[in-house]
PDB file of C-alpha atoms in Angstrom:
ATOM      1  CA  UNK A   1      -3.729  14.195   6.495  1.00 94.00           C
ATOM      2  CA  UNK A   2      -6.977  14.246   4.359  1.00 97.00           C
ATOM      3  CA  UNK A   3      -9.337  11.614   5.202  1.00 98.00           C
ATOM      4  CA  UNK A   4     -12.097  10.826   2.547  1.00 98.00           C
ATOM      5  CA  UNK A   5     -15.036   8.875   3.171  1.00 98.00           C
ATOM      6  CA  UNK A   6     -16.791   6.811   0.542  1.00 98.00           C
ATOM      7  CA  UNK A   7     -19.469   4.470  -0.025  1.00 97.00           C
ATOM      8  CA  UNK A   8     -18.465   1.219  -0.419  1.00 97.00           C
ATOM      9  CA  UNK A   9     -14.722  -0.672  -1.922  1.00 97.00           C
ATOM     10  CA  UNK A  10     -15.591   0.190  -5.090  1.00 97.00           C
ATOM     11  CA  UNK A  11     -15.987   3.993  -5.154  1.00 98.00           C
ATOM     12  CA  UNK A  12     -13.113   4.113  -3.034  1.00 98.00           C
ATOM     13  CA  UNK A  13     -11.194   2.067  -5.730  1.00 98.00           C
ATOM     14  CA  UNK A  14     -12.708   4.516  -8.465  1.00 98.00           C
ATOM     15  CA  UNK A  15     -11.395   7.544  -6.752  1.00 98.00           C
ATOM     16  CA  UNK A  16      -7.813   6.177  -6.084  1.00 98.00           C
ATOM     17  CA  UNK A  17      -7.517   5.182  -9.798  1.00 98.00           C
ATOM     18  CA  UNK A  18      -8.778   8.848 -10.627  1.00 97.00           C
ATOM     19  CA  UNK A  19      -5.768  10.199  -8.717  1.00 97.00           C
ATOM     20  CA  UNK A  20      -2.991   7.568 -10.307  1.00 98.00           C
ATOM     21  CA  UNK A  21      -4.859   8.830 -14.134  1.00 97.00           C
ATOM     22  CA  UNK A  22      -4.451  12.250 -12.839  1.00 97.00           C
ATOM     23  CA  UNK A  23      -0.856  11.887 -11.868  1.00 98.00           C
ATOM     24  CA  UNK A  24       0.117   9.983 -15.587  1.00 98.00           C
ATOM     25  CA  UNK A  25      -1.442  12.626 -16.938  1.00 97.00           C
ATOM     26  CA  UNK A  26       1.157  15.247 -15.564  1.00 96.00           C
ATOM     27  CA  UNK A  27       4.078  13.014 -15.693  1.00 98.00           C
ATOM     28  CA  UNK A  28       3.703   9.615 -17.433  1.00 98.00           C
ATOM     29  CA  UNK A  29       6.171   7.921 -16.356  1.00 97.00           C
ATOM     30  CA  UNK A  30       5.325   8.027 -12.724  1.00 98.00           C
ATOM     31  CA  UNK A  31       6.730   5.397 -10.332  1.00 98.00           C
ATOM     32  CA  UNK A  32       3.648   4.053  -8.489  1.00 98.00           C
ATOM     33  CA  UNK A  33       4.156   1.924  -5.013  1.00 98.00           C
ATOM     34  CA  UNK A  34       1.489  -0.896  -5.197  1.00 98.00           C
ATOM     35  CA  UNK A  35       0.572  -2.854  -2.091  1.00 96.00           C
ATOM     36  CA  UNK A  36      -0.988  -6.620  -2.288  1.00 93.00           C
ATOM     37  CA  UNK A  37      -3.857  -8.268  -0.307  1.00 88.00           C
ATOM     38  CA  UNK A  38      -7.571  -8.127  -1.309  1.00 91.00           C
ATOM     39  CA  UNK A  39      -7.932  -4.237  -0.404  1.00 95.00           C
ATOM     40  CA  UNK A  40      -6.370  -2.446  -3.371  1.00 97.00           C
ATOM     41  CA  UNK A  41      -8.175  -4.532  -5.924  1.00 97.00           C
ATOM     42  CA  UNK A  42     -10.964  -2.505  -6.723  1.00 98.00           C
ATOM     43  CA  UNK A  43      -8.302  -0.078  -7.455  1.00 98.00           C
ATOM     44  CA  UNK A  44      -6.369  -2.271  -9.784  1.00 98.00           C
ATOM     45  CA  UNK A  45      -9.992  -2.963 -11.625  1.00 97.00           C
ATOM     46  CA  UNK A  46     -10.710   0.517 -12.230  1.00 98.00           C
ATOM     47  CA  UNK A  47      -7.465   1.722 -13.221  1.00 98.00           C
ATOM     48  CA  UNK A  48      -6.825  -1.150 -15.731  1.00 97.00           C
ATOM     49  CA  UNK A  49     -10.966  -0.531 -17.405  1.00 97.00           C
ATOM     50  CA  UNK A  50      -9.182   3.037 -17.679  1.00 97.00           C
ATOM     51  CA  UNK A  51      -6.254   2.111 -19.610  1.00 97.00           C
ATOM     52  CA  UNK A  52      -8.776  -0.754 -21.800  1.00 96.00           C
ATOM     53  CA  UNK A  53     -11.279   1.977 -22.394  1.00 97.00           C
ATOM     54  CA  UNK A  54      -7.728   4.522 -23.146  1.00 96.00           C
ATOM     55  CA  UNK A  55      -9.212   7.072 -20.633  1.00 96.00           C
ATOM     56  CA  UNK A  56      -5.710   6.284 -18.875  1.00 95.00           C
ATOM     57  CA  UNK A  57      -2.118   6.147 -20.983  1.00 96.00           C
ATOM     58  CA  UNK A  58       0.175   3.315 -18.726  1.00 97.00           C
ATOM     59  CA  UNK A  59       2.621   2.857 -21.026  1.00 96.00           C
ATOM     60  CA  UNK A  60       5.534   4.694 -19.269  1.00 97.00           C
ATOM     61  CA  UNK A  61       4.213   4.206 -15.704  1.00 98.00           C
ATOM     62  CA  UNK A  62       6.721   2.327 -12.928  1.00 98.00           C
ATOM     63  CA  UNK A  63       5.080   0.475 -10.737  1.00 98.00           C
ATOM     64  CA  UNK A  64       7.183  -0.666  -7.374  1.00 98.00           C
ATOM     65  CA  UNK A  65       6.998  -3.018  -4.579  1.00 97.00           C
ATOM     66  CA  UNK A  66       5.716  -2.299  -0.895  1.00 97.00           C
ATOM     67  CA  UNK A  67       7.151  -5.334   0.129  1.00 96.00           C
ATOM     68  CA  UNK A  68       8.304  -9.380  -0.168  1.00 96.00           C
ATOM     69  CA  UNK A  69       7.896 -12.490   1.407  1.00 95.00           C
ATOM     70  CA  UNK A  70      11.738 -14.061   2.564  1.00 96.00           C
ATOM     71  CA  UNK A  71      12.265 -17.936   0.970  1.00 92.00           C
ATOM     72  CA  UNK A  72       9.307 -18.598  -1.136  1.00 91.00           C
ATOM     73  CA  UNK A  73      10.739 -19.759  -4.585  1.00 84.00           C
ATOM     74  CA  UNK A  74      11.474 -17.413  -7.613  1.00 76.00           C
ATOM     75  CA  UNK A  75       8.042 -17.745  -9.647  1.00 87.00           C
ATOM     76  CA  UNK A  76       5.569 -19.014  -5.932  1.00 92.00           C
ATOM     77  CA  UNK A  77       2.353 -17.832  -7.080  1.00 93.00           C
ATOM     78  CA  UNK A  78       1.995 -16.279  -3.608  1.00 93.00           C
ATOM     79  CA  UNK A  79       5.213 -14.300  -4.003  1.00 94.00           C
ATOM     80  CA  UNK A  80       4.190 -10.053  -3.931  1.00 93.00           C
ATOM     81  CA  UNK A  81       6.478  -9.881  -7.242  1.00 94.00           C
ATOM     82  CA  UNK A  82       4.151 -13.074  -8.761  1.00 95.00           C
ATOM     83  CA  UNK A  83       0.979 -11.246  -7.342  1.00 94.00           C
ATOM     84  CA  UNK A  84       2.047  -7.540  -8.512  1.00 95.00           C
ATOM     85  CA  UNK A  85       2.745  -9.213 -11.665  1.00 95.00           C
ATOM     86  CA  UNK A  86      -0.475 -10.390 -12.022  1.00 95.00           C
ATOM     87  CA  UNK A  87      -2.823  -8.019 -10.547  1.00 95.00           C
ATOM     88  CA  UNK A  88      -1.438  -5.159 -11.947  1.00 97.00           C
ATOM     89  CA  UNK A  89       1.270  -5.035 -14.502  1.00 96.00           C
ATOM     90  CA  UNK A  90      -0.088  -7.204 -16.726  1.00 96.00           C
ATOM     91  CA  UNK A  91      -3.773  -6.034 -16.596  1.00 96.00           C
ATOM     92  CA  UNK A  92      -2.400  -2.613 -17.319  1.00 96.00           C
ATOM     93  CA  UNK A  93      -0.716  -3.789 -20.260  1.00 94.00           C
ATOM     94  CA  UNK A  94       2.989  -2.940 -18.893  1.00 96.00           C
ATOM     95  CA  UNK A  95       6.107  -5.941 -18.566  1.00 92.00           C
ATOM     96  CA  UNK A  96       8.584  -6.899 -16.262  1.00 90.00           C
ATOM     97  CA  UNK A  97      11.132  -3.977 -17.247  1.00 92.00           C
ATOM     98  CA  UNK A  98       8.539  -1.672 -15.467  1.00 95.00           C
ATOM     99  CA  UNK A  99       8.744  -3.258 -12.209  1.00 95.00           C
ATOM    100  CA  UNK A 100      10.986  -3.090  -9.334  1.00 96.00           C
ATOM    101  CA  UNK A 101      10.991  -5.535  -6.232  1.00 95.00           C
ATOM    102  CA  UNK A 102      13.218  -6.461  -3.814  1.00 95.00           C
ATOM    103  CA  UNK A 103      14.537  -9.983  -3.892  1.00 94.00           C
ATOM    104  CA  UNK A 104      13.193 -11.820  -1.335  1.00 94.00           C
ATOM    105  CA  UNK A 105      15.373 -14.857  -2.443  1.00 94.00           C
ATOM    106  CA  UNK A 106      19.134 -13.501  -1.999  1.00 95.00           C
ATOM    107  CA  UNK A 107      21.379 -14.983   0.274  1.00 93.00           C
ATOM    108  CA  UNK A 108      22.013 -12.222   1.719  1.00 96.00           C
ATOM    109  CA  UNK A 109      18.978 -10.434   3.178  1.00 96.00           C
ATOM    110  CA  UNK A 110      20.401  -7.108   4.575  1.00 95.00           C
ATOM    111  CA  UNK A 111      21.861  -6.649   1.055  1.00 97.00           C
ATOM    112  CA  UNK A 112      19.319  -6.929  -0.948  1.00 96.00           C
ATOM    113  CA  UNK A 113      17.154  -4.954   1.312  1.00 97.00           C
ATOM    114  CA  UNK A 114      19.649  -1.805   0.866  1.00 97.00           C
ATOM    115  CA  UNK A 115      19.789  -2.417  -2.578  1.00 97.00           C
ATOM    116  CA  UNK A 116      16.243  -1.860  -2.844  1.00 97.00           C
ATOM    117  CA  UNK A 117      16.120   1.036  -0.968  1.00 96.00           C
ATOM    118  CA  UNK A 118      19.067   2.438  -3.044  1.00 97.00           C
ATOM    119  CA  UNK A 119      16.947   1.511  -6.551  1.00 97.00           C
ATOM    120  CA  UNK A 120      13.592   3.762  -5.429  1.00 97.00           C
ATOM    121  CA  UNK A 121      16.339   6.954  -4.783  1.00 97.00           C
ATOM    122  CA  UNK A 122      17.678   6.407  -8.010  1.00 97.00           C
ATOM    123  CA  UNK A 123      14.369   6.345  -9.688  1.00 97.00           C
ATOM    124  CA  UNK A 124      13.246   9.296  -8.685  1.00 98.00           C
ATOM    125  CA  UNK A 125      11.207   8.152  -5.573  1.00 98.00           C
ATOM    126  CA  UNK A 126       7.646   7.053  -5.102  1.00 98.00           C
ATOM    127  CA  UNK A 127       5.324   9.598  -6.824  1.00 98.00           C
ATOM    128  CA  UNK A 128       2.269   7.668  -5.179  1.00 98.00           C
ATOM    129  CA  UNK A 129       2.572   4.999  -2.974  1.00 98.00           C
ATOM    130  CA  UNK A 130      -0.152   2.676  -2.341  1.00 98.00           C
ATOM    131  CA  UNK A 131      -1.012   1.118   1.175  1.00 98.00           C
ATOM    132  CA  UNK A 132      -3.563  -1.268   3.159  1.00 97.00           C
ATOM    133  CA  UNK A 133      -3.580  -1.273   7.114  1.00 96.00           C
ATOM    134  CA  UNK A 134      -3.572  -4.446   9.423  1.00 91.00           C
ATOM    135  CA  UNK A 135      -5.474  -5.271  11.891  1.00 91.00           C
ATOM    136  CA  UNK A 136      -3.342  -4.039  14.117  1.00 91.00           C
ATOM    137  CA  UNK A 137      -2.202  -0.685  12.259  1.00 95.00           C
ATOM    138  CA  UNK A 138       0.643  -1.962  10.406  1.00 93.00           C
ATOM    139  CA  UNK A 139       1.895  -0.482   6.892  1.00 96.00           C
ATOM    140  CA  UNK A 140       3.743  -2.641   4.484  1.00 95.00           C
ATOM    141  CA  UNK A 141       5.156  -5.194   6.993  1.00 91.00           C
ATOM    142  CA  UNK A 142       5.874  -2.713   9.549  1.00 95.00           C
ATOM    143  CA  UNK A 143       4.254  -4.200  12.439  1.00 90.00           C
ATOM    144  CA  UNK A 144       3.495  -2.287  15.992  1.00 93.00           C
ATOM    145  CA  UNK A 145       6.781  -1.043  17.207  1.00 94.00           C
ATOM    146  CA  UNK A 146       8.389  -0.520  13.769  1.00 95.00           C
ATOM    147  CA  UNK A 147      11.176   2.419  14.133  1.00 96.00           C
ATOM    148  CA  UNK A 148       8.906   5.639  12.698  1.00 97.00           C
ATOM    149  CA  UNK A 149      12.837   6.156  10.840  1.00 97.00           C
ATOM    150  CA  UNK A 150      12.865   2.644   9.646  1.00 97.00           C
ATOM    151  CA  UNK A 151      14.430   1.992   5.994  1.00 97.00           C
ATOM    152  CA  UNK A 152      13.766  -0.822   4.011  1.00 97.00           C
ATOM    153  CA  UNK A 153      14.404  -4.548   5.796  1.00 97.00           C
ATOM    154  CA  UNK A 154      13.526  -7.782   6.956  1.00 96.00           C
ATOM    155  CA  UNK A 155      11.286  -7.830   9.788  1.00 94.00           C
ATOM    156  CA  UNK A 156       9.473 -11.102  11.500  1.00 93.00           C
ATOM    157  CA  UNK A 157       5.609 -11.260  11.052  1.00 87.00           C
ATOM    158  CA  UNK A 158       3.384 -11.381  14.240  1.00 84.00           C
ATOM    159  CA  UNK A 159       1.062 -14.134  14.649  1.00 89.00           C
ATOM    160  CA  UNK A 160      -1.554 -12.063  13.557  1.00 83.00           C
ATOM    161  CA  UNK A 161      -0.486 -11.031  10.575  1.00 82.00           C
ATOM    162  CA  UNK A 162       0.358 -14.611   9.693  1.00 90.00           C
ATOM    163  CA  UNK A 163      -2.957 -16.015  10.531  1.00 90.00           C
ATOM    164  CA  UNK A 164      -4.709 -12.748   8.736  1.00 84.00           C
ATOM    165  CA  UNK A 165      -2.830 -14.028   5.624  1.00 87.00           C
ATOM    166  CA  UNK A 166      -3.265 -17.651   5.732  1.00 93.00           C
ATOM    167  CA  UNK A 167      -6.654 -17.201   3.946  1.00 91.00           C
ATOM    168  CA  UNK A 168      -3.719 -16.847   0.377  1.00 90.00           C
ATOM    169  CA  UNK A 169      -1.989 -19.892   1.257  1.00 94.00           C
ATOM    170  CA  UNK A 170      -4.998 -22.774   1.448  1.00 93.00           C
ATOM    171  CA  UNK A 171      -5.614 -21.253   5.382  1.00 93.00           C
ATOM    172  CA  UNK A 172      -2.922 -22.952   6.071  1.00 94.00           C
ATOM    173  CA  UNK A 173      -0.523 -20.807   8.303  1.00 94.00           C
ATOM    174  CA  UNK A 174       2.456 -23.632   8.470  1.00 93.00           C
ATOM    175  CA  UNK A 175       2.918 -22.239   4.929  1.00 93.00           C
ATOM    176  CA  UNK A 176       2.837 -18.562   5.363  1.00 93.00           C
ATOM    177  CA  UNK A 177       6.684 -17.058   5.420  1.00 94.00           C
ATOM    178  CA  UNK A 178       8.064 -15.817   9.089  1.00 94.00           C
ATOM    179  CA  UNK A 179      10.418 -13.247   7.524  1.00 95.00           C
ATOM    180  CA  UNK A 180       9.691 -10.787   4.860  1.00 95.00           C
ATOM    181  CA  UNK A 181      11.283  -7.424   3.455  1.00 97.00           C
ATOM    182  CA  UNK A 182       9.383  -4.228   3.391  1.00 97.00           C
ATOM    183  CA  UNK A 183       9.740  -0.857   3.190  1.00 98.00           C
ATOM    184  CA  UNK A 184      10.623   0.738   6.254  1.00 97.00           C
ATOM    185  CA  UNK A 185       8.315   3.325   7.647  1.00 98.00           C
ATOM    186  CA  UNK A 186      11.107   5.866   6.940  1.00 98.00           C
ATOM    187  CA  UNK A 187      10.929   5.093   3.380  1.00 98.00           C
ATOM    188  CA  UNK A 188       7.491   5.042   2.838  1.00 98.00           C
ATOM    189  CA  UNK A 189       6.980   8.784   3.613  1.00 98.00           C
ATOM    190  CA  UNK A 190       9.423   9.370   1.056  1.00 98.00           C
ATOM    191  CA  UNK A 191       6.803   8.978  -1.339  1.00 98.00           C
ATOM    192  CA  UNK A 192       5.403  12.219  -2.705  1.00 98.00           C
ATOM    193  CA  UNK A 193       1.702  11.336  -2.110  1.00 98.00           C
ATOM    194  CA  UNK A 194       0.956   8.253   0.274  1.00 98.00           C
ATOM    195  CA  UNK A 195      -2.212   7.016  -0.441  1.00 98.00           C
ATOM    196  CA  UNK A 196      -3.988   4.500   2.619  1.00 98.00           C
ATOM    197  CA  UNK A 197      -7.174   2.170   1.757  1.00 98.00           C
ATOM    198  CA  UNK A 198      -9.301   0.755   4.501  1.00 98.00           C
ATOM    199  CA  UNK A 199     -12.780  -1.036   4.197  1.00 98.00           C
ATOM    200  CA  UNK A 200     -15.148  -3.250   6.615  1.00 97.00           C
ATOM    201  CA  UNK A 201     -15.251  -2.654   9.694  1.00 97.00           C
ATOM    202  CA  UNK A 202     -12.570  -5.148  10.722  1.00 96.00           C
ATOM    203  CA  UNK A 203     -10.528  -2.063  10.060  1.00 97.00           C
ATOM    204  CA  UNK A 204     -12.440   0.266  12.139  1.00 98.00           C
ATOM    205  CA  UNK A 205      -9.776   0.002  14.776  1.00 98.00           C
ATOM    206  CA  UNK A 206      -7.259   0.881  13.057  1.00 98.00           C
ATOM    207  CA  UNK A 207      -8.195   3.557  11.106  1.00 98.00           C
ATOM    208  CA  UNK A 208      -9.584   5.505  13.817  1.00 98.00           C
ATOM    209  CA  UNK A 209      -5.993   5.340  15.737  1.00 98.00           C
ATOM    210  CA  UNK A 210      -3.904   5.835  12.496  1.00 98.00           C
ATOM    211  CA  UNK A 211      -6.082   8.931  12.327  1.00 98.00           C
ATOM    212  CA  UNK A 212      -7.358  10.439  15.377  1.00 98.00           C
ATOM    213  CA  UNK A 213      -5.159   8.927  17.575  1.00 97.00           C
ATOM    214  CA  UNK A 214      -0.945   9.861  18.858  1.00 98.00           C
ATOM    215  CA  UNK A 215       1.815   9.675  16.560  1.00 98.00           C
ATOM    216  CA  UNK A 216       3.013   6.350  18.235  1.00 98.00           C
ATOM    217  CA  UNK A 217       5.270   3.060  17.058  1.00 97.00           C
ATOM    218  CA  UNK A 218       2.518   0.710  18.277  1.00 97.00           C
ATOM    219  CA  UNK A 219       0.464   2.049  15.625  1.00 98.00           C
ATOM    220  CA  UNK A 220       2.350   2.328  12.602  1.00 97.00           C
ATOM    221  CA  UNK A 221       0.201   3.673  10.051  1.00 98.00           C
ATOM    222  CA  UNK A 222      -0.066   6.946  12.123  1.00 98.00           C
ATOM    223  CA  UNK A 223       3.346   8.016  11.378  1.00 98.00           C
ATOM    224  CA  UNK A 224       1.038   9.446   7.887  1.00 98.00           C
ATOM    225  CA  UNK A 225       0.069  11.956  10.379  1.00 98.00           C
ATOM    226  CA  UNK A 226       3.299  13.523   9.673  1.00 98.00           C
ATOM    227  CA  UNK A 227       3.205  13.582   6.188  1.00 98.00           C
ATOM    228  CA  UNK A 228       2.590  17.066   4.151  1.00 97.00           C
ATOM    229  CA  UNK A 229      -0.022  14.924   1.524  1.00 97.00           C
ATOM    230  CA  UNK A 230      -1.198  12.010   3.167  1.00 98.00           C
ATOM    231  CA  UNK A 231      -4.648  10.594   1.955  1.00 98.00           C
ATOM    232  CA  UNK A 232      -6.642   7.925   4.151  1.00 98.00           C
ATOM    233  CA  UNK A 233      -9.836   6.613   1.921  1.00 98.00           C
ATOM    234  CA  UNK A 234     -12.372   4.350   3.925  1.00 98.00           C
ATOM    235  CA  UNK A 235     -15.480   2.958   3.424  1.00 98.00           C
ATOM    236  CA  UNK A 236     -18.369   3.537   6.041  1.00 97.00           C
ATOM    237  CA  UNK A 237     -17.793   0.614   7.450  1.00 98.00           C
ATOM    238  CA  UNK A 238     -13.920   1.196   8.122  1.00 98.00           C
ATOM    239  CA  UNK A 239     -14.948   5.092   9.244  1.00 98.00           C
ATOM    240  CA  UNK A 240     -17.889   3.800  12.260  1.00 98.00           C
ATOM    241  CA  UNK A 241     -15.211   4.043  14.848  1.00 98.00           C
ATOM    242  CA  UNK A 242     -14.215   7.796  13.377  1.00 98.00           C
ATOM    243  CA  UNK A 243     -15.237  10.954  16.430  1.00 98.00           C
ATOM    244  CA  UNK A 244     -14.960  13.349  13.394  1.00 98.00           C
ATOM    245  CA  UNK A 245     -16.249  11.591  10.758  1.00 98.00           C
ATOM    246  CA  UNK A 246     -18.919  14.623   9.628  1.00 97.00           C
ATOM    247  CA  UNK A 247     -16.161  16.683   9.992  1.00 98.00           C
ATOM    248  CA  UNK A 248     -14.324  15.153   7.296  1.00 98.00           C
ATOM    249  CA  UNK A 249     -17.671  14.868   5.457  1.00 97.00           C
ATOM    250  CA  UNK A 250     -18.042  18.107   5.899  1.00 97.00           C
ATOM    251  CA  UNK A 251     -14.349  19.408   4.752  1.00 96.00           C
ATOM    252  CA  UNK A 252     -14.619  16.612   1.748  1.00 96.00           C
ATOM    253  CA  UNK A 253     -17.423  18.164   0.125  1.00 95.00           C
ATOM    254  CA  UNK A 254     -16.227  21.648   0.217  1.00 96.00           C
ATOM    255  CA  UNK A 255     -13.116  21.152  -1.951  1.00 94.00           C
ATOM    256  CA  UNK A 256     -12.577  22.493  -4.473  1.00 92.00           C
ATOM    257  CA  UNK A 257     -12.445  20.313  -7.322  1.00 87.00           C
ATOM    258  CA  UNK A 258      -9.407  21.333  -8.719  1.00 87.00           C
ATOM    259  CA  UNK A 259      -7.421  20.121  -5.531  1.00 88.00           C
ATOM    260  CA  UNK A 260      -7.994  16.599  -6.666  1.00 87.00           C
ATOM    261  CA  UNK A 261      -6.927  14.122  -4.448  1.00 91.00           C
TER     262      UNK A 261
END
């Protein structure tokens, strides 16, 4: 696991974007896992100014769901396919035939949720995958406890998570979903190149026991720790609880630049 250190959001959304123009470089039609919430915006930001300013080619990117709120109507503004929809495949130019969600809708839940996990395999896989981290250390939906195996499914939200949410739904939690689908934990290591976000220092926590802290269920993001090319990027703020932050400082600005990301 690499962690990287940055200044502020926005340099840590300029570097992410650097690594998804360095990846459509080398294979342009990439399939790239997005995640929603208010983190991965400055990423969004920098990598559509990219594509305006045609630093960045998007045409033949994929671009994939993390995850899916259960029962909100086809076309709920707060739906993850209405918000990926908006926040990035539109701002990069792409439509709807590059995008691939799971249906949070069906009747039948457990089916739609293989389905899904079936679609990413036949793609190709997740070439970069995107992610934020709760409060409490979850990934996707995968709250504390989550099976370290787990495939894509429906799991029920902790009260946390709900209320951490409301703040997208008028800060009223009566209208946040119970039930969503996400990628299991399982699946998201799949991906060739996981790529974790974290800023303020709400997410101090977190970070430090996703990264310095056991492999463990309770924490789910740490299962990265297992990953051959994991990246965690954090803002100051999100690194003040890190013991080896110089360290990774330290082992940041000695790479050699044509590592990348």
């Amino acid at each position: 696991m690499e962690v990287v250190i940055v200044p502020d959001a926005s340099a840590g959304g300029e570097l992410i974007a650097e690594a998804v123009a360095a990846l459509l470089s080398r294979k342009p039609d990439a399939l790239l896992g997005v995640a929603t919430g208010s983190t991965p915006l400055p990423v969004y930001k920098a990598l559509a100014a990219k594509v305006r300013s045609g630093a960045v080619d998007a045409s033949n990117a994929r671009i994939c769901q993390l995850d899916e709120y259960v029962g909100l109507p086809a076309g709920h503004p707060e739906s993850y396919r209405s918000v990926v929809l908006r926040e990035v495949v539109e701002p990069l130019g792409l439509s709807e035939k590059s995008f691939m969600g799971p249906d949070g809708t069906a009747e039948d839940v457990q089916a739609a949720c293989e389905a899904y996990d079936k679609a990413l395999a036949e793609a190709g896989g997740v070439d970069l995958q995107l992610l934020g981290i709760g409060t409490d250390g979850h990934i996707g939906f995968n709250e504390p406890c989550s099976s370290l195996a787990s495939r894509t499914r429906i799991k029920t939200l902790t009260e946390q998570t709900r209320i951490d949410n409301a703040r997208f739904f008028d800060d009223d939690i009566e209208q946040v979903p119970r039930h969503v689908i996400t990628q299991g934990i399982g699946t998201i290591l799949e991906a060739r190149h996981p790529i974790l976000l974290a800023t303020g220092e709400g997410k101090a926590e977190a970070v430090a026991r996703t990264v310095e802290g056991p492999v463990a269920s309770v924490v789910p993001a740490s299962a990265l720790q297992l990953h051959p090319h994991a990246t965690v990027v954090v803002d100051e703020a999100a690194a003040s609880k890190l013991k080896l932050a110089d360290y990774f400082r330290a082992t940041y600005a000695a790479k050699p630049p044509w590592q990348g990301l």
